[in-house]
Amino acid sequence: MTSAWTTTSVRDDGGLDDRVPFLARLETEDRAALLALGRELTFPARTVLIRQNEPSSYVLFLVQGWTKVTAAATNGYEALLALRGPGDIVGESSAITGRPRSATVTALEPVRSLAVEHERFRGFLQHSPATSFALLGLTADRTRAADRRRLEFASLNVRERLAVLLLELARTHGRRTEEGIELSVPLSKQELAGSVGASREMVQRLLKELRDKQAVTTGRRTLLIRRPDVLRQIAAATATEGAPAIPSPPRSPEG
């Protein structure tokens, strides 16, 4: 087991949030018994683990590697709903409701997982109230986080949404380097666009604006945040029109 499964983080308000993976919420005995029901499945990077609208027969517990959760609208637009990693559970809603998959889960890097058949999973929940309450708590935290994010984004323009997203990714998936904060989860511009409800072209323009001001450096599915203060200034803006321009970096004495 990884340390992430056995370390429970706490929010400032004293409660668990949606970033605490499901397996970290379980007692050691319950976690071991649940995982013993599964069979190992591995997935190469950029392959689909679960596909939206397809029937389901198992839930997946992520052991290693990060995934993205997306949902496609009827017009083809794809929204990035969440990132799930080690210790997380995916596909649980279909197991409980018996309905087709509500979203697609795709590996962002090589993923190792354990698959537990629906019947065995539901049977375990029936005989383990503590696990059932942990799953209920996870569902409530995810719903609360999604509602909070919708409320926040409703008051922001696309520039501000992107700044908020990059700051959140830096906090949850950032590695500090000499140059800045490198995002450890490989996301494409399309995936960033899907997370802020914008077009890929709009996100490209905003990233170019940030690059021109030396706030970020981008590559193929790589992003380095060099000046988080710039992102914080953008995120703090409240006007939906005429948002302040991205500030230029401080000039050197020679400039």
PDB file of C-alpha atoms in Angstrom:
ATOM      1  CA  MET A   1       0.000   0.000   0.000  1.00  0.00           C
ATOM      2  CA  THR A   2       1.156   3.534  -0.677  1.00  0.00           C
ATOM      3  CA  SER A   3       1.408   6.099   2.068  1.00  0.00           C
ATOM      4  CA  ALA A   4      -1.333   8.135   0.390  1.00  0.00           C
ATOM      5  CA  TRP A   5      -3.817   5.406   1.307  1.00  0.00           C
ATOM      6  CA  THR A   6      -3.006   5.493   4.987  1.00  0.00           C
ATOM      7  CA  THR A   7      -2.550   9.213   5.525  1.00  0.00           C
ATOM      8  CA  THR A   8      -5.744  11.190   5.977  1.00  0.00           C
ATOM      9  CA  SER A   9      -5.536  14.906   5.171  1.00  0.00           C
ATOM     10  CA  VAL A  10      -7.865  17.416   6.786  1.00  0.00           C
ATOM     11  CA  ARG A  11      -9.379  20.621   5.488  1.00  0.00           C
ATOM     12  CA  ASP A  12      -9.215  23.886   7.383  1.00  0.00           C
ATOM     13  CA  ASP A  13     -12.853  23.430   8.401  1.00  0.00           C
ATOM     14  CA  GLY A  14     -12.004  20.130  10.054  1.00  0.00           C
ATOM     15  CA  GLY A  15     -13.568  17.850   7.453  1.00  0.00           C
ATOM     16  CA  LEU A  16     -12.341  15.520   4.751  1.00  0.00           C
ATOM     17  CA  ASP A  17     -12.419  16.893   1.227  1.00  0.00           C
ATOM     18  CA  ASP A  18     -12.743  15.232  -2.148  1.00  0.00           C
ATOM     19  CA  ARG A  19      -8.964  15.004  -2.584  1.00  0.00           C
ATOM     20  CA  VAL A  20      -8.708  12.352   0.137  1.00  0.00           C
ATOM     21  CA  PRO A  21      -8.803   9.059  -1.814  1.00  0.00           C
ATOM     22  CA  PHE A  22     -11.348   6.413  -0.898  1.00  0.00           C
ATOM     23  CA  LEU A  23      -8.845   3.811   0.296  1.00  0.00           C
ATOM     24  CA  ALA A  24      -7.300   6.324   2.728  1.00  0.00           C
ATOM     25  CA  ARG A  25     -10.698   6.619   4.426  1.00  0.00           C
ATOM     26  CA  LEU A  26     -10.852   2.921   5.306  1.00  0.00           C
ATOM     27  CA  GLU A  27      -9.465   1.082   8.282  1.00  0.00           C
ATOM     28  CA  THR A  28      -6.517  -1.174   7.466  1.00  0.00           C
ATOM     29  CA  GLU A  29      -8.540  -4.379   7.828  1.00  0.00           C
ATOM     30  CA  ASP A  30     -11.417  -3.182   5.649  1.00  0.00           C
ATOM     31  CA  ARG A  31      -9.028  -1.917   2.998  1.00  0.00           C
ATOM     32  CA  ALA A  32      -7.109  -5.188   2.819  1.00  0.00           C
ATOM     33  CA  ALA A  33     -10.308  -7.277   2.702  1.00  0.00           C
ATOM     34  CA  LEU A  34     -11.809  -5.145  -0.068  1.00  0.00           C
ATOM     35  CA  LEU A  35      -8.703  -5.198  -2.257  1.00  0.00           C
ATOM     36  CA  ALA A  36      -8.414  -8.959  -1.791  1.00  0.00           C
ATOM     37  CA  LEU A  37     -11.611  -9.265  -3.838  1.00  0.00           C
ATOM     38  CA  GLY A  38     -10.014  -7.704  -6.918  1.00  0.00           C
ATOM     39  CA  ARG A  39      -7.958  -8.770  -9.886  1.00  0.00           C
ATOM     40  CA  GLU A  40      -5.150  -6.623 -11.234  1.00  0.00           C
ATOM     41  CA  LEU A  41      -5.593  -4.675 -14.464  1.00  0.00           C
ATOM     42  CA  THR A  42      -2.923  -2.487 -16.059  1.00  0.00           C
ATOM     43  CA  PHE A  43      -3.417   0.242 -18.647  1.00  0.00           C
ATOM     44  CA  PRO A  44      -0.839   2.038 -20.830  1.00  0.00           C
ATOM     45  CA  ALA A  45      -0.846   5.836 -20.901  1.00  0.00           C
ATOM     46  CA  ARG A  46      -3.690   7.455 -22.869  1.00  0.00           C
ATOM     47  CA  THR A  47      -5.866   4.346 -22.896  1.00  0.00           C
ATOM     48  CA  VAL A  48      -9.470   4.248 -21.671  1.00  0.00           C
ATOM     49  CA  LEU A  49     -10.226   2.451 -18.407  1.00  0.00           C
ATOM     50  CA  ILE A  50     -13.951   3.202 -18.390  1.00  0.00           C
ATOM     51  CA  ARG A  51     -16.054   4.554 -21.254  1.00  0.00           C
ATOM     52  CA  GLN A  52     -19.066   6.837 -20.904  1.00  0.00           C
ATOM     53  CA  ASN A  53     -22.503   5.294 -21.612  1.00  0.00           C
ATOM     54  CA  GLU A  54     -21.197   1.729 -21.725  1.00  0.00           C
ATOM     55  CA  PRO A  55     -22.594  -0.948 -19.387  1.00  0.00           C
ATOM     56  CA  SER A  56     -20.405  -1.737 -16.416  1.00  0.00           C
ATOM     57  CA  SER A  57     -19.557  -4.856 -14.459  1.00  0.00           C
ATOM     58  CA  TYR A  58     -16.800  -3.756 -12.065  1.00  0.00           C
ATOM     59  CA  VAL A  59     -15.361  -0.885 -10.061  1.00  0.00           C
ATOM     60  CA  LEU A  60     -11.698   0.054 -10.247  1.00  0.00           C
ATOM     61  CA  PHE A  61      -9.347   0.903  -7.397  1.00  0.00           C
ATOM     62  CA  LEU A  62      -6.346   2.861  -8.657  1.00  0.00           C
ATOM     63  CA  VAL A  63      -3.068   1.563  -7.267  1.00  0.00           C
ATOM     64  CA  GLN A  64      -0.556   3.519  -9.338  1.00  0.00           C
ATOM     65  CA  GLY A  65      -0.767   6.293 -11.918  1.00  0.00           C
ATOM     66  CA  TRP A  66      -3.109   9.208 -12.600  1.00  0.00           C
ATOM     67  CA  THR A  67      -6.267   9.332 -14.693  1.00  0.00           C
ATOM     68  CA  LYS A  68      -8.629  11.996 -15.992  1.00  0.00           C
ATOM     69  CA  VAL A  69     -12.414  11.815 -15.717  1.00  0.00           C
ATOM     70  CA  THR A  70     -14.266  13.393 -18.648  1.00  0.00           C
ATOM     71  CA  ALA A  71     -17.840  13.637 -19.914  1.00  0.00           C
ATOM     72  CA  ALA A  72     -18.902  14.426 -23.479  1.00  0.00           C
ATOM     73  CA  ALA A  73     -21.951  16.500 -24.377  1.00  0.00           C
ATOM     74  CA  THR A  74     -24.211  15.687 -27.317  1.00  0.00           C
ATOM     75  CA  ASN A  75     -22.500  18.384 -29.404  1.00  0.00           C
ATOM     76  CA  GLY A  76     -19.129  16.674 -28.905  1.00  0.00           C
ATOM     77  CA  TYR A  77     -17.687  19.068 -26.322  1.00  0.00           C
ATOM     78  CA  GLU A  78     -15.672  17.202 -23.685  1.00  0.00           C
ATOM     79  CA  ALA A  79     -15.407  18.517 -20.142  1.00  0.00           C
ATOM     80  CA  LEU A  80     -12.636  17.552 -17.748  1.00  0.00           C
ATOM     81  CA  LEU A  81     -14.442  16.726 -14.499  1.00  0.00           C
ATOM     82  CA  ALA A  82     -11.675  15.487 -12.215  1.00  0.00           C
ATOM     83  CA  LEU A  83      -8.286  13.868 -11.819  1.00  0.00           C
ATOM     84  CA  ARG A  84      -8.123  10.568  -9.938  1.00  0.00           C
ATOM     85  CA  GLY A  85      -4.967   8.874  -8.705  1.00  0.00           C
ATOM     86  CA  PRO A  86      -3.571   6.288  -6.289  1.00  0.00           C
ATOM     87  CA  GLY A  87      -6.094   5.189  -3.688  1.00  0.00           C
ATOM     88  CA  ASP A  88      -9.103   6.506  -5.610  1.00  0.00           C
ATOM     89  CA  ILE A  89     -12.150   4.534  -6.684  1.00  0.00           C
ATOM     90  CA  VAL A  90     -13.755   5.001 -10.124  1.00  0.00           C
ATOM     91  CA  GLY A  91     -16.901   3.483 -11.559  1.00  0.00           C
ATOM     92  CA  GLU A  92     -18.632   3.150  -8.198  1.00  0.00           C
ATOM     93  CA  SER A  93     -21.838   4.978  -9.167  1.00  0.00           C
ATOM     94  CA  SER A  94     -22.615   2.453 -11.902  1.00  0.00           C
ATOM     95  CA  ALA A  95     -21.998  -0.388  -9.465  1.00  0.00           C
ATOM     96  CA  ILE A  96     -24.533   1.065  -7.019  1.00  0.00           C
ATOM     97  CA  THR A  97     -27.206   2.247  -9.475  1.00  0.00           C
ATOM     98  CA  GLY A  98     -26.838  -0.375 -12.202  1.00  0.00           C
ATOM     99  CA  ARG A  99     -26.860   2.380 -14.829  1.00  0.00           C
ATOM    100  CA  PRO A 100     -24.363   2.809 -17.698  1.00  0.00           C
ATOM    101  CA  ARG A 101     -21.106   4.623 -17.053  1.00  0.00           C
ATOM    102  CA  SER A 102     -21.662   8.360 -16.541  1.00  0.00           C
ATOM    103  CA  ALA A 103     -18.146   9.422 -17.564  1.00  0.00           C
ATOM    104  CA  THR A 104     -14.979   8.276 -19.308  1.00  0.00           C
ATOM    105  CA  VAL A 105     -11.816   7.565 -17.321  1.00  0.00           C
ATOM    106  CA  THR A 106      -8.533   7.709 -19.255  1.00  0.00           C
ATOM    107  CA  ALA A 107      -4.982   6.966 -18.123  1.00  0.00           C
ATOM    108  CA  LEU A 108      -2.703  10.010 -18.202  1.00  0.00           C
ATOM    109  CA  GLU A 109       0.280   7.739 -17.536  1.00  0.00           C
ATOM    110  CA  PRO A 110       0.728   3.978 -17.017  1.00  0.00           C
ATOM    111  CA  VAL A 111      -1.908   2.878 -14.516  1.00  0.00           C
ATOM    112  CA  ARG A 112      -2.127  -0.177 -12.286  1.00  0.00           C
ATOM    113  CA  SER A 113      -5.508  -0.965 -10.770  1.00  0.00           C
ATOM    114  CA  LEU A 114      -7.612  -3.619  -9.066  1.00  0.00           C
ATOM    115  CA  ALA A 115     -11.028  -4.507 -10.527  1.00  0.00           C
ATOM    116  CA  VAL A 116     -13.775  -5.731  -8.200  1.00  0.00           C
ATOM    117  CA  GLU A 117     -16.947  -7.153  -9.746  1.00  0.00           C
ATOM    118  CA  HIS A 118     -20.168  -5.306  -8.948  1.00  0.00           C
ATOM    119  CA  GLU A 119     -21.765  -8.180  -7.060  1.00  0.00           C
ATOM    120  CA  ARG A 120     -18.749  -8.666  -4.818  1.00  0.00           C
ATOM    121  CA  PHE A 121     -18.436  -4.932  -4.214  1.00  0.00           C
ATOM    122  CA  ARG A 122     -22.104  -4.518  -3.268  1.00  0.00           C
ATOM    123  CA  GLY A 123     -21.921  -7.594  -1.054  1.00  0.00           C
ATOM    124  CA  PHE A 124     -18.908  -6.144   0.756  1.00  0.00           C
ATOM    125  CA  LEU A 125     -20.745  -2.860   1.348  1.00  0.00           C
ATOM    126  CA  GLN A 126     -23.720  -4.722   2.824  1.00  0.00           C
ATOM    127  CA  HIS A 127     -21.512  -6.421   5.381  1.00  0.00           C
ATOM    128  CA  SER A 128     -19.256  -3.440   6.137  1.00  0.00           C
ATOM    129  CA  PRO A 129     -21.177  -0.378   7.365  1.00  0.00           C
ATOM    130  CA  ALA A 130     -17.924   1.506   7.917  1.00  0.00           C
ATOM    131  CA  THR A 131     -16.979   1.094   4.250  1.00  0.00           C
ATOM    132  CA  SER A 132     -20.481   2.106   3.154  1.00  0.00           C
ATOM    133  CA  PHE A 133     -20.292   5.287   5.244  1.00  0.00           C
ATOM    134  CA  ALA A 134     -16.827   6.038   3.852  1.00  0.00           C
ATOM    135  CA  LEU A 135     -18.193   5.751   0.304  1.00  0.00           C
ATOM    136  CA  LEU A 136     -21.155   7.938   1.209  1.00  0.00           C
ATOM    137  CA  GLY A 137     -18.790  10.522   2.662  1.00  0.00           C
ATOM    138  CA  LEU A 138     -16.644  10.467  -0.473  1.00  0.00           C
ATOM    139  CA  THR A 139     -19.705  10.975  -2.678  1.00  0.00           C
ATOM    140  CA  ALA A 140     -20.858  13.897  -0.538  1.00  0.00           C
ATOM    141  CA  ASP A 141     -17.393  15.500  -0.620  1.00  0.00           C
ATOM    142  CA  ARG A 142     -17.148  15.149  -4.390  1.00  0.00           C
ATOM    143  CA  THR A 143     -20.613  16.659  -4.859  1.00  0.00           C
ATOM    144  CA  ARG A 144     -19.795  19.515  -2.510  1.00  0.00           C
ATOM    145  CA  ALA A 145     -16.510  20.214  -4.323  1.00  0.00           C
ATOM    146  CA  ALA A 146     -18.251  20.178  -7.717  1.00  0.00           C
ATOM    147  CA  ASP A 147     -20.948  22.573  -6.481  1.00  0.00           C
ATOM    148  CA  ARG A 148     -18.333  24.887  -4.995  1.00  0.00           C
ATOM    149  CA  ARG A 149     -16.380  24.893  -8.221  1.00  0.00           C
ATOM    150  CA  ARG A 150     -19.479  25.664 -10.323  1.00  0.00           C
ATOM    151  CA  LEU A 151     -20.340  28.556  -8.024  1.00  0.00           C
ATOM    152  CA  GLU A 152     -16.809  29.966  -8.179  1.00  0.00           C
ATOM    153  CA  PHE A 153     -16.545  29.606 -11.947  1.00  0.00           C
ATOM    154  CA  ALA A 154     -19.938  31.246 -12.512  1.00  0.00           C
ATOM    155  CA  SER A 155     -18.461  34.536 -11.279  1.00  0.00           C
ATOM    156  CA  LEU A 156     -15.202  34.314 -13.242  1.00  0.00           C
ATOM    157  CA  ASN A 157     -14.232  34.896 -16.844  1.00  0.00           C
ATOM    158  CA  VAL A 158     -12.115  32.368 -18.738  1.00  0.00           C
ATOM    159  CA  ARG A 159      -8.814  34.077 -17.901  1.00  0.00           C
ATOM    160  CA  GLU A 160      -9.635  33.960 -14.200  1.00  0.00           C
ATOM    161  CA  ARG A 161     -10.851  30.344 -14.402  1.00  0.00           C
ATOM    162  CA  LEU A 162      -7.584  29.271 -16.004  1.00  0.00           C
ATOM    163  CA  ALA A 163      -5.569  31.072 -13.334  1.00  0.00           C
ATOM    164  CA  VAL A 164      -7.600  29.400 -10.563  1.00  0.00           C
ATOM    165  CA  LEU A 165      -7.166  26.003 -12.221  1.00  0.00           C
ATOM    166  CA  LEU A 166      -3.393  26.369 -12.608  1.00  0.00           C
ATOM    167  CA  LEU A 167      -3.018  27.467  -8.988  1.00  0.00           C
ATOM    168  CA  GLU A 168      -5.083  24.479  -7.837  1.00  0.00           C
ATOM    169  CA  LEU A 169      -3.021  22.080  -9.974  1.00  0.00           C
ATOM    170  CA  ALA A 170       0.166  23.622  -8.605  1.00  0.00           C
ATOM    171  CA  ARG A 171      -1.063  23.021  -5.069  1.00  0.00           C
ATOM    172  CA  THR A 172      -2.287  19.452  -5.595  1.00  0.00           C
ATOM    173  CA  HIS A 173       0.002  18.190  -8.377  1.00  0.00           C
ATOM    174  CA  GLY A 174       2.988  20.540  -8.326  1.00  0.00           C
ATOM    175  CA  ARG A 175       6.686  19.714  -7.950  1.00  0.00           C
ATOM    176  CA  ARG A 176       8.897  22.568  -6.892  1.00  0.00           C
ATOM    177  CA  THR A 177      12.010  23.001  -9.041  1.00  0.00           C
ATOM    178  CA  GLU A 178      14.684  25.669  -9.367  1.00  0.00           C
ATOM    179  CA  GLU A 179      12.718  27.249 -12.221  1.00  0.00           C
ATOM    180  CA  GLY A 180       9.294  27.170 -10.585  1.00  0.00           C
ATOM    181  CA  ILE A 181       6.440  24.735  -9.947  1.00  0.00           C
ATOM    182  CA  GLU A 182       6.162  21.912 -12.467  1.00  0.00           C
ATOM    183  CA  LEU A 183       2.810  20.176 -12.854  1.00  0.00           C
ATOM    184  CA  SER A 184       3.293  16.450 -12.383  1.00  0.00           C
ATOM    185  CA  VAL A 185       0.086  15.482 -14.215  1.00  0.00           C
ATOM    186  CA  PRO A 186       0.418  15.660 -18.020  1.00  0.00           C
ATOM    187  CA  LEU A 187      -2.553  17.644 -19.359  1.00  0.00           C
ATOM    188  CA  SER A 188      -3.022  18.800 -22.938  1.00  0.00           C
ATOM    189  CA  LYS A 189      -4.386  22.223 -23.896  1.00  0.00           C
ATOM    190  CA  GLN A 190      -7.653  20.534 -24.844  1.00  0.00           C
ATOM    191  CA  GLU A 191      -7.889  19.000 -21.378  1.00  0.00           C
ATOM    192  CA  LEU A 192      -7.189  22.358 -19.739  1.00  0.00           C
ATOM    193  CA  ALA A 193      -9.869  23.896 -21.961  1.00  0.00           C
ATOM    194  CA  GLY A 194     -12.329  21.201 -20.943  1.00  0.00           C
ATOM    195  CA  SER A 195     -11.709  21.990 -17.302  1.00  0.00           C
ATOM    196  CA  VAL A 196     -12.448  25.723 -17.583  1.00  0.00           C
ATOM    197  CA  GLY A 197     -15.317  25.519 -20.075  1.00  0.00           C
ATOM    198  CA  ALA A 198     -13.477  27.186 -22.938  1.00  0.00           C
ATOM    199  CA  SER A 199     -12.232  26.380 -26.422  1.00  0.00           C
ATOM    200  CA  ARG A 200      -8.753  25.037 -27.052  1.00  0.00           C
ATOM    201  CA  GLU A 201      -7.989  28.165 -29.084  1.00  0.00           C
ATOM    202  CA  MET A 202      -8.927  30.430 -26.190  1.00  0.00           C
ATOM    203  CA  VAL A 203      -6.696  28.509 -23.785  1.00  0.00           C
ATOM    204  CA  GLN A 204      -3.846  28.637 -26.299  1.00  0.00           C
ATOM    205  CA  ARG A 205      -4.162  32.435 -26.488  1.00  0.00           C
ATOM    206  CA  LEU A 206      -4.228  32.792 -22.704  1.00  0.00           C
ATOM    207  CA  LEU A 207      -1.207  30.522 -22.257  1.00  0.00           C
ATOM    208  CA  LYS A 208       0.675  32.542 -24.873  1.00  0.00           C
ATOM    209  CA  GLU A 209      -0.194  35.685 -22.931  1.00  0.00           C
ATOM    210  CA  LEU A 210       1.161  34.074 -19.777  1.00  0.00           C
ATOM    211  CA  ARG A 211       4.305  32.900 -21.588  1.00  0.00           C
ATOM    212  CA  ASP A 212       4.926  36.381 -22.980  1.00  0.00           C
ATOM    213  CA  LYS A 213       4.856  37.734 -19.429  1.00  0.00           C
ATOM    214  CA  GLN A 214       7.199  34.960 -18.201  1.00  0.00           C
ATOM    215  CA  ALA A 215       4.522  33.581 -15.890  1.00  0.00           C
ATOM    216  CA  VAL A 216       4.543  30.040 -17.325  1.00  0.00           C
ATOM    217  CA  THR A 217       6.552  27.822 -19.636  1.00  0.00           C
ATOM    218  CA  THR A 218       4.698  25.203 -21.654  1.00  0.00           C
ATOM    219  CA  GLY A 219       5.602  22.144 -23.701  1.00  0.00           C
ATOM    220  CA  ARG A 220       3.862  19.035 -24.966  1.00  0.00           C
ATOM    221  CA  ARG A 221       1.642  18.141 -21.999  1.00  0.00           C
ATOM    222  CA  THR A 222       4.083  19.923 -19.681  1.00  0.00           C
ATOM    223  CA  LEU A 223       3.596  23.168 -17.816  1.00  0.00           C
ATOM    224  CA  LEU A 224       5.924  25.060 -15.471  1.00  0.00           C
ATOM    225  CA  ILE A 225       4.533  27.877 -13.341  1.00  0.00           C
ATOM    226  CA  ARG A 226       7.303  30.429 -12.957  1.00  0.00           C
ATOM    227  CA  ARG A 227       5.329  33.259 -11.371  1.00  0.00           C
ATOM    228  CA  PRO A 228       2.382  32.092  -9.265  1.00  0.00           C
ATOM    229  CA  ASP A 229       1.969  35.684  -8.055  1.00  0.00           C
ATOM    230  CA  VAL A 230       0.777  36.600 -11.548  1.00  0.00           C
ATOM    231  CA  LEU A 231      -1.826  33.824 -11.454  1.00  0.00           C
ATOM    232  CA  ARG A 232      -2.970  34.903  -7.978  1.00  0.00           C
ATOM    233  CA  GLN A 233      -3.434  38.472  -9.199  1.00  0.00           C
ATOM    234  CA  ILE A 234      -5.552  37.277 -12.128  1.00  0.00           C
ATOM    235  CA  ALA A 235      -7.578  34.906  -9.949  1.00  0.00           C
ATOM    236  CA  ALA A 236      -8.355  37.728  -7.518  1.00  0.00           C
ATOM    237  CA  ALA A 237     -10.011  39.813 -10.251  1.00  0.00           C
ATOM    238  CA  THR A 238     -13.804  39.945 -10.058  1.00  0.00           C
ATOM    239  CA  ALA A 239     -14.862  41.813 -13.180  1.00  0.00           C
ATOM    240  CA  THR A 240     -16.098  39.615 -16.008  1.00  0.00           C
ATOM    241  CA  GLU A 241     -15.265  42.240 -18.592  1.00  0.00           C
ATOM    242  CA  GLY A 242     -12.200  44.362 -18.925  1.00  0.00           C
ATOM    243  CA  ALA A 243     -10.115  42.210 -16.614  1.00  0.00           C
ATOM    244  CA  PRO A 244      -6.737  43.783 -15.930  1.00  0.00           C
ATOM    245  CA  ALA A 245      -3.949  42.860 -18.265  1.00  0.00           C
ATOM    246  CA  ILE A 246      -1.417  40.353 -17.063  1.00  0.00           C
ATOM    247  CA  PRO A 247       1.334  42.348 -15.335  1.00  0.00           C
ATOM    248  CA  SER A 248       4.763  42.371 -16.861  1.00  0.00           C
ATOM    249  CA  PRO A 249       7.623  40.781 -14.927  1.00  0.00           C
ATOM    250  CA  PRO A 250       9.873  43.103 -12.928  1.00  0.00           C
ATOM    251  CA  ARG A 251      12.573  44.635 -15.100  1.00  0.00           C
ATOM    252  CA  SER A 252      16.185  43.848 -14.422  1.00  0.00           C
ATOM    253  CA  PRO A 253      18.496  46.734 -13.524  1.00  0.00           C
ATOM    254  CA  GLU A 254      19.874  46.566 -17.056  1.00  0.00           C
ATOM    255  CA  GLY A 255      16.359  46.979 -18.501  1.00  0.00           C
TER     256      GLY A 255
END
